[in-house]
Amino acid sequence: LVAWLPAFAMAFFSFDSFSTKRSKRAPSPSSESDSEKAKSKPKAKSAEAPSPSLLTAATESSAELLAVAKELSSTAELTRRFILASHKEWTQTGAAEEPPELASLQPLVDLMFAKALDEKEEEHMKQCCLHSLERKHLLAQKNYLDLIHGSKTWVTGGLLYISSDEPKGNERMWGQKWRKIADKGSLLDDAVTQKALQSFKRLLSFHEKA
């Protein structure tokens, strides 16, 4: 009985079944599904449309732009055409002071078409152009200041101040506490944008003097 027992056990044991189970546990890398391969592939980014260039000849005057200004679909287009019309008129006056180069104003147009400004900043830019065309120069200059600095009392921020808190509960003395005004960013922080805004400011001043 002991002699034939090992042979009887080997009849039910198969090395083929062992290798099959082993292959099921460790699938080869080539067995990945097509959907998994598609997920692993990076998606191609869609190219952003470039903003219109200012290095083109202006075809309209400020008066013609004013007639259609409120019908334009975007503030970016209004700004671009305002710059071109203002630059054209400045050049035609033959003044001793030359107008700013259009290339220096291109970064401002790029910001507008890239939607880099928030809603308030974009509205200030729109009002700058409209008020200047309507010869409401004081309002145009005010909107320009609100555009670059904002209309808050504290412009730069980053300041510390002490304020007193009234007594609470069983306290009898007023408490003093240091508080900080958070920094507020400005469009003038970037050198390229700063130069573009200064050139835009010169166009506003030209309309005021004309």
XYZ file of C-alpha atoms in Angstrom:
210
model
C 0.000 0.000 0.000
C 2.813 2.396 0.819
C 4.582 1.607 -2.421
C 1.797 2.585 -4.802
C 0.574 5.646 -2.822
C 3.074 8.195 -4.376
C 2.235 7.045 -7.865
C -1.485 7.478 -7.128
C -0.900 11.093 -5.938
C 1.159 12.019 -9.007
C -1.746 11.006 -11.264
C -3.805 13.964 -9.953
C -0.945 16.472 -10.075
C -0.159 18.306 -13.330
C 2.667 20.743 -13.991
C 0.634 22.139 -16.904
C -2.148 23.292 -14.593
C 0.428 24.908 -12.290
C 1.969 26.885 -15.138
C -1.492 27.932 -16.360
C -2.431 29.348 -12.964
C 0.876 31.138 -12.782
C 0.365 32.736 -16.172
C -3.070 33.982 -15.131
C -1.649 35.733 -12.118
C 1.003 37.668 -14.066
C -0.421 38.866 -17.406
C 2.056 40.157 -19.897
C 2.298 43.913 -20.553
C 1.120 43.333 -24.106
C -2.341 42.331 -22.860
C -3.392 45.942 -22.053
C -6.668 46.995 -23.572
C -6.892 49.687 -26.203
C -8.908 51.906 -23.880
C -6.145 51.855 -21.237
C -3.554 52.770 -23.871
C -5.731 55.645 -25.023
C -6.000 56.975 -21.471
C -2.239 56.909 -21.017
C -1.624 59.016 -24.114
C -1.478 62.790 -23.404
C -4.111 64.863 -25.122
C -2.944 67.442 -27.592
C -3.551 71.026 -26.474
C -5.575 73.222 -28.760
C -3.618 76.194 -30.057
C -4.828 79.575 -28.816
C -5.792 82.090 -31.467
C -3.319 84.991 -31.567
C -4.609 88.479 -30.816
C -4.889 90.935 -33.727
C -1.744 92.903 -34.452
C -1.636 96.684 -34.093
C 0.904 96.967 -36.876
C -1.830 97.654 -39.421
C -3.062 100.850 -40.995
C -6.033 102.471 -39.239
C -9.117 102.848 -41.424
C -11.398 104.926 -39.178
C -11.297 108.155 -37.214
C -12.257 108.695 -33.581
C -15.617 110.146 -34.633
C -16.380 107.111 -36.781
C -15.369 104.786 -33.950
C -17.597 106.652 -31.487
C -20.608 106.075 -33.745
C -20.219 102.278 -33.482
C -18.342 101.944 -30.173
C -21.300 100.764 -28.086
C -22.208 98.150 -30.697
C -18.842 96.361 -30.572
C -18.943 92.847 -29.179
C -15.911 93.089 -26.874
C -13.871 95.606 -24.922
C -10.718 94.162 -26.475
C -11.866 95.124 -29.971
C -12.874 98.591 -28.753
C -9.448 99.100 -27.181
C -7.627 97.943 -30.302
C -9.576 100.262 -32.604
C -9.297 103.162 -30.140
C -5.508 102.817 -30.145
C -5.336 102.681 -33.943
C -7.664 105.662 -34.464
C -5.892 107.763 -31.829
C -2.463 106.938 -33.226
C -3.614 107.809 -36.757
C -4.961 111.219 -35.712
C -1.863 112.009 -33.665
C 0.352 111.231 -36.654
C -1.755 113.387 -38.978
C -1.474 116.441 -36.719
C 2.251 116.717 -37.400
C 2.955 117.613 -33.774
C 6.541 117.920 -32.601
C 5.972 115.216 -29.997
C 5.754 111.834 -31.692
C 3.029 109.370 -30.687
C 3.958 106.183 -28.834
C 4.997 103.261 -30.976
C 2.259 100.783 -31.738
C 4.580 97.941 -30.778
C 4.687 99.293 -27.204
C 0.872 99.071 -27.026
C 0.624 95.530 -28.399
C 1.063 93.849 -24.947
C -2.023 95.700 -23.708
C -4.063 94.416 -26.635
C -2.719 90.908 -26.002
C -3.905 91.108 -22.390
C -7.369 92.195 -23.476
C -7.846 89.449 -26.046
C -6.404 86.845 -23.661
C -9.073 87.782 -21.049
C -6.294 88.435 -18.521
C -8.137 91.324 -16.863
C -10.973 90.792 -14.410
C -14.446 92.216 -14.954
C -13.810 95.473 -13.073
C -10.525 96.145 -14.866
C -12.102 95.418 -18.230
C -14.988 97.772 -17.442
C -12.528 100.538 -16.497
C -10.703 100.064 -19.787
C -13.984 100.262 -21.684
C -14.975 103.473 -19.911
C -11.530 104.975 -20.598
C -12.055 104.556 -24.330
C -15.704 105.642 -24.375
C -15.250 108.747 -22.196
C -12.195 109.813 -24.168
C -14.117 109.504 -27.440
C -17.023 111.446 -25.904
C -14.554 114.123 -24.724
C -15.343 113.455 -21.086
C -11.680 113.536 -20.231
C -11.966 113.820 -16.448
C -13.976 110.598 -16.306
C -11.556 108.930 -18.694
C -8.599 109.820 -16.469
C -10.460 108.665 -13.339
C -11.183 105.283 -14.891
C -7.538 105.003 -15.883
C -6.454 105.518 -12.268
C -9.036 102.994 -11.075
C -7.723 100.568 -13.689
C -4.101 100.618 -12.560
C -4.569 101.150 -8.815
C -8.152 100.349 -7.953
C -10.593 102.563 -6.077
C -9.779 101.349 -2.541
C -8.383 103.635 0.121
C -5.245 101.554 0.650
C -3.567 101.084 -2.704
C -0.226 99.415 -2.110
C -1.019 97.385 0.992
C 1.573 95.494 3.030
C 1.148 97.943 5.941
C 0.796 97.339 9.685
C -1.446 99.395 11.952
C -2.779 99.245 15.499
C -6.466 99.299 16.300
C -8.294 99.179 19.613
C -10.881 96.547 20.483
C -13.597 97.388 22.994
C -13.767 95.393 26.236
C -15.533 92.057 26.086
C -17.245 90.171 28.882
C -15.753 91.027 32.290
C -12.838 92.972 30.769
C -12.495 96.651 31.723
C -9.675 97.762 29.461
C -9.518 98.296 25.767
C -7.191 95.959 23.919
C -4.796 96.884 21.155
C -4.025 94.598 18.252
C -1.671 94.773 15.298
C -3.376 94.280 11.954
C -1.946 94.051 8.462
C -3.379 95.313 5.194
C -2.830 92.657 2.569
C -0.829 93.487 -0.525
C -2.917 94.395 -3.554
C -1.453 93.670 -6.952
C -1.324 96.309 -9.658
C -1.095 96.134 -13.423
C 2.021 98.291 -13.112
C 3.932 95.473 -11.414
C 4.916 94.036 -14.803
C 7.431 96.186 -16.715
C 6.041 95.389 -20.191
C 2.435 96.033 -19.139
C 3.517 99.206 -17.354
C 5.084 100.588 -20.547
C 1.958 99.703 -22.538
C -0.328 101.432 -20.020
C 1.865 104.532 -19.994
C 1.626 104.665 -23.798
C -2.148 104.280 -23.526
C -2.207 107.135 -21.005
C -0.435 109.352 -23.552
C -3.246 108.654 -26.036
C -5.801 109.779 -23.464
C -3.816 112.959 -22.893
C -3.642 113.584 -26.654
C -7.446 113.547 -26.930
C -7.655 115.890 -23.947
C -5.318 118.424 -25.579
C -6.798 118.116 -29.082
